[in-house]
């Protein structure tokens, strides 16, 4: 994985705004004969636009993961259930929505009125990517059957990158910890269930790396679950025990994959809520560093996590590792001034070393902010990186 040797490199967390006509094709479940030509041209366009904006490490915008609405928080992980055997829909579970997962949340109790209005993804809106999978329950052996789908993702991005000048390219995939949120009626315990999910999704991880791309694992559950399951009881010991096992599971899924082909993305959920219940980074940083990845992508560009750079004053980043701090945020429509972006980059560089910092985004921008704002934020990211480079290499 490339380092910031003579300048600050830039990237983002994955999701980028989809064209409306592509989302319409997903909404109507268009056949491949109709979907694939438009998907191919859309990925080619978004790869080129990232490069033209100055982003160094690019992806396919996650366009191959079906997003059906302009505001949709779920495509980044709901995509995988079309690639896994062993799940069935339970109507009674679907009716509960996200609320069934967050019964231990202190934040959702304190801000019950806010979440009841669904202003912060208390439950998924009808027609969103998430709403399609809230009813899924594991009822049989989990197996990966997405070989054709991941091959399509790889081939489309490979084609899109021809003639496009970039430093590297990455493809995102979901974590075992996130997958095991869905109910289990088959495995005798949660540990066996998570292990089976890790073995299944590991096939997707290997396919991405074998194709020559950087693998980004998206794992917001590693930190979100503190609030969703443990915060009401203030059970930090129980949470850390759970998180330690999740790190073991993702490392099992990564078995045989070199660390320097993996970046690990953690965020505290992309919904626009108060996030007062976010577990502090200092409580989980030591476990995060046990994940077999070279780079760690973290929120650092919003008011709940902008001070997280201080954690790295006390927690040493191991030799050879990289940080990808978010220096522009998905959580606000305000466009960050390039000087502020530069200041955020420089803070991290002064703590962990300039060569160990790649500037990124807090989370995916697609489905979180308006497309015009998303691309303006990426421009601010690039401009801020140039200002930081001037100061850090002066």
CSV table of N, CA and C in Angstrom, one decimal, residues 244-310:
chain,number,residue,atom,x,y,z
A,244,UNK,N,-13.2,-8.1,21.1
A,244,UNK,CA,-12.0,-8.9,20.9
A,244,UNK,C,-12.3,-10.1,20.0
A,245,UNK,N,-13.5,-10.7,20.2
A,245,UNK,CA,-13.8,-11.9,19.4
A,245,UNK,C,-14.1,-11.4,17.9
A,246,UNK,N,-14.6,-10.3,17.7
A,246,UNK,CA,-14.9,-9.8,16.4
A,246,UNK,C,-13.6,-9.5,15.6
A,247,UNK,N,-12.5,-9.1,16.4
A,247,UNK,CA,-11.2,-8.9,15.8
A,247,UNK,C,-10.6,-10.2,15.4
A,248,UNK,N,-10.8,-11.2,16.2
A,248,UNK,CA,-10.4,-12.6,15.9
A,248,UNK,C,-11.1,-13.1,14.6
A,249,UNK,N,-12.4,-12.8,14.5
A,249,UNK,CA,-13.2,-13.3,13.4
A,249,UNK,C,-12.7,-12.6,12.1
A,250,UNK,N,-12.5,-11.3,12.1
A,250,UNK,CA,-12.1,-10.6,10.9
A,250,UNK,C,-10.7,-11.1,10.5
A,251,UNK,N,-9.8,-11.3,11.5
A,251,UNK,CA,-8.5,-11.8,11.1
A,251,UNK,C,-8.6,-13.3,10.6
A,252,UNK,N,-9.5,-14.0,11.0
A,252,UNK,CA,-9.7,-15.4,10.4
A,252,UNK,C,-10.2,-15.2,9.0
A,253,UNK,N,-11.0,-14.3,8.7
A,253,UNK,CA,-11.5,-14.0,7.3
A,253,UNK,C,-10.3,-13.6,6.4
A,254,UNK,N,-9.3,-12.9,7.0
A,254,UNK,CA,-8.2,-12.4,6.3
A,254,UNK,C,-7.0,-13.4,6.2
A,255,UNK,N,-7.2,-14.6,6.7
A,255,UNK,CA,-6.1,-15.5,6.7
A,255,UNK,C,-5.5,-15.8,5.3
A,256,UNK,N,-4.2,-15.6,5.2
A,256,UNK,CA,-3.5,-15.8,3.9
A,256,UNK,C,-3.4,-14.5,3.1
A,257,UNK,N,-4.1,-13.4,3.5
A,257,UNK,CA,-4.0,-12.2,2.8
A,257,UNK,C,-3.0,-11.3,3.4
A,258,UNK,N,-2.0,-10.7,2.7
A,258,UNK,CA,-1.0,-9.9,3.2
A,258,UNK,C,-1.6,-8.6,3.9
A,259,UNK,N,-1.1,-8.2,5.0
A,259,UNK,CA,-1.5,-7.0,5.7
A,259,UNK,C,-1.5,-5.8,4.8
A,260,UNK,N,-0.5,-5.7,4.0
A,260,UNK,CA,-0.3,-4.5,3.2
A,260,UNK,C,-1.2,-4.4,2.0
A,261,UNK,N,-2.2,-5.3,1.9
A,261,UNK,CA,-3.2,-5.1,0.9
A,261,UNK,C,-4.6,-4.8,1.5
A,262,UNK,N,-4.6,-4.5,2.8
A,262,UNK,CA,-5.8,-4.3,3.5
A,262,UNK,C,-5.9,-3.0,4.2
A,263,UNK,N,-7.0,-2.3,4.1
A,263,UNK,CA,-7.3,-1.1,4.9
A,263,UNK,C,-8.6,-1.4,5.6
A,264,UNK,N,-8.7,-0.9,6.8
A,264,UNK,CA,-9.8,-1.3,7.7
A,264,UNK,C,-10.5,0.0,8.1
A,265,UNK,N,-11.8,0.1,7.7
A,265,UNK,CA,-12.6,1.3,7.9
A,265,UNK,C,-13.5,1.2,9.1
A,266,UNK,N,-13.4,2.0,10.1
A,266,UNK,CA,-14.3,2.1,11.2
A,266,UNK,C,-14.9,3.4,11.3
A,267,UNK,N,-16.3,3.5,11.4
A,267,UNK,CA,-17.0,4.7,11.7
A,267,UNK,C,-18.1,4.4,12.6
A,268,UNK,N,-18.6,5.5,13.2
A,268,UNK,CA,-19.6,5.3,14.3
A,268,UNK,C,-21.0,5.5,13.7
A,269,UNK,N,-21.2,4.9,12.5
A,269,UNK,CA,-22.5,5.0,11.9
A,269,UNK,C,-22.7,6.2,11.1
A,270,UNK,N,-23.3,6.1,9.9
A,270,UNK,CA,-23.4,7.3,9.0
A,270,UNK,C,-24.7,8.0,9.1
A,271,UNK,N,-25.6,7.5,10.0
A,271,UNK,CA,-26.9,8.2,10.1
A,271,UNK,C,-26.6,9.6,10.8
A,272,UNK,N,-27.5,10.5,10.5
A,272,UNK,CA,-27.4,11.9,11.0
A,272,UNK,C,-28.1,12.0,12.3
A,273,UNK,N,-27.5,11.5,13.3
A,273,UNK,CA,-28.0,11.6,14.7
A,273,UNK,C,-27.1,12.2,15.6
A,274,UNK,N,-27.4,12.3,16.9
A,274,UNK,CA,-26.6,13.0,17.9
A,274,UNK,C,-25.2,12.3,18.1
A,275,UNK,N,-25.1,11.0,18.1
A,275,UNK,CA,-23.9,10.3,18.3
A,275,UNK,C,-23.3,10.5,19.7
A,276,UNK,N,-24.1,10.9,20.6
A,276,UNK,CA,-23.6,11.1,22.0
A,276,UNK,C,-23.2,9.8,22.6
A,277,UNK,N,-23.7,8.7,22.1
A,277,UNK,CA,-23.4,7.4,22.7
A,277,UNK,C,-22.2,6.7,22.0
A,278,UNK,N,-21.5,7.4,21.2
A,278,UNK,CA,-20.3,6.8,20.5
A,278,UNK,C,-19.3,6.3,21.5
A,279,UNK,N,-18.8,5.1,21.4
A,279,UNK,CA,-17.7,4.7,22.3
A,279,UNK,C,-16.5,5.5,22.0
A,280,UNK,N,-15.8,6.0,23.0
A,280,UNK,CA,-14.5,6.8,22.7
A,280,UNK,C,-13.5,5.9,22.0
A,281,UNK,N,-12.8,6.5,21.0
A,281,UNK,CA,-11.7,5.8,20.3
A,281,UNK,C,-10.7,5.2,21.3
A,282,UNK,N,-10.4,5.9,22.3
A,282,UNK,CA,-9.4,5.5,23.3
A,282,UNK,C,-9.7,4.1,23.9
A,283,UNK,N,-11.0,3.8,24.0
A,283,UNK,CA,-11.5,2.5,24.6
A,283,UNK,C,-11.3,1.3,23.6
A,284,UNK,N,-11.1,1.6,22.4
A,284,UNK,CA,-11.0,0.5,21.4
A,284,UNK,C,-9.8,0.5,20.5
A,285,UNK,N,-8.9,1.6,20.6
A,285,UNK,CA,-7.8,1.7,19.7
A,285,UNK,C,-6.8,0.5,19.8
A,286,UNK,N,-6.6,0.0,21.0
A,286,UNK,CA,-5.7,-1.1,21.1
A,286,UNK,C,-6.2,-2.4,20.4
A,287,UNK,N,-7.5,-2.6,20.4
A,287,UNK,CA,-8.1,-3.7,19.7
A,287,UNK,C,-8.1,-3.5,18.2
A,288,UNK,N,-8.4,-2.3,17.8
A,288,UNK,CA,-8.4,-1.9,16.4
A,288,UNK,C,-7.0,-2.3,15.8
A,289,UNK,N,-5.9,-2.0,16.5
A,289,UNK,CA,-4.6,-2.2,15.9
A,289,UNK,C,-4.2,-3.7,15.8
A,290,UNK,N,-5.1,-4.5,16.4
A,290,UNK,CA,-4.8,-6.0,16.3
A,290,UNK,C,-5.4,-6.6,15.0
A,291,UNK,N,-6.2,-5.8,14.3
A,291,UNK,CA,-6.7,-6.2,13.0
A,291,UNK,C,-5.6,-6.3,12.0
A,292,UNK,N,-5.5,-7.4,11.2
A,292,UNK,CA,-4.4,-7.6,10.3
A,292,UNK,C,-4.6,-6.7,9.0
A,293,UNK,N,-4.3,-5.4,9.2
A,293,UNK,CA,-4.4,-4.5,8.1
A,293,UNK,C,-3.2,-3.5,8.2
A,294,UNK,N,-2.9,-2.9,7.1
A,294,UNK,CA,-1.8,-1.9,7.1
A,294,UNK,C,-2.4,-0.5,7.4
A,295,UNK,N,-3.6,-0.2,7.0
A,295,UNK,CA,-4.1,1.1,7.2
A,295,UNK,C,-5.5,1.1,7.9
A,296,UNK,N,-5.7,2.1,8.8
A,296,UNK,CA,-6.9,2.2,9.5
A,296,UNK,C,-7.6,3.5,9.2
A,297,UNK,N,-8.8,3.4,8.7
A,297,UNK,CA,-9.6,4.6,8.2
A,297,UNK,C,-10.6,4.9,9.3
A,298,UNK,N,-10.5,6.2,9.8
A,298,UNK,CA,-11.3,6.6,11.0
A,298,UNK,C,-11.9,7.9,10.9
A,299,UNK,N,-13.0,8.2,11.5
A,299,UNK,CA,-13.6,9.5,11.6
A,299,UNK,C,-12.7,10.5,12.3
A,300,UNK,N,-12.6,11.7,11.8
A,300,UNK,CA,-11.8,12.7,12.5
A,300,UNK,C,-12.2,14.1,12.0
A,301,UNK,N,-13.3,14.2,11.2
A,301,UNK,CA,-13.7,15.4,10.6
A,301,UNK,C,-15.1,15.9,11.0
A,302,UNK,N,-15.6,15.4,12.1
A,302,UNK,CA,-16.9,15.9,12.7
A,302,UNK,C,-16.7,16.2,14.2
A,303,UNK,N,-17.6,16.9,14.8
A,303,UNK,CA,-17.5,17.4,16.1
A,303,UNK,C,-17.4,16.3,17.2
A,304,UNK,N,-17.9,15.1,16.9
A,304,UNK,CA,-17.9,14.0,17.8
A,304,UNK,C,-16.5,13.3,17.8
A,305,UNK,N,-15.7,13.5,16.8
A,305,UNK,CA,-14.5,12.7,16.7
A,305,UNK,C,-13.3,13.6,16.2
A,306,UNK,N,-13.5,14.9,16.1
A,306,UNK,CA,-12.3,15.7,15.6
A,306,UNK,C,-11.2,15.7,16.6
A,307,UNK,N,-11.4,15.4,17.9
A,307,UNK,CA,-10.3,15.4,18.8
A,307,UNK,C,-9.7,14.0,19.0
A,308,UNK,N,-10.1,13.1,18.2
A,308,UNK,CA,-9.5,11.7,18.3
A,308,UNK,C,-8.1,11.7,17.9
A,309,UNK,N,-7.5,12.7,17.2
A,309,UNK,CA,-6.1,12.7,16.9
A,309,UNK,C,-5.3,12.6,18.2
A,310,UNK,N,-5.8,13.1,19.3
A,310,UNK,CA,-5.0,13.1,20.5
A,310,UNK,C,-4.8,11.7,21.0
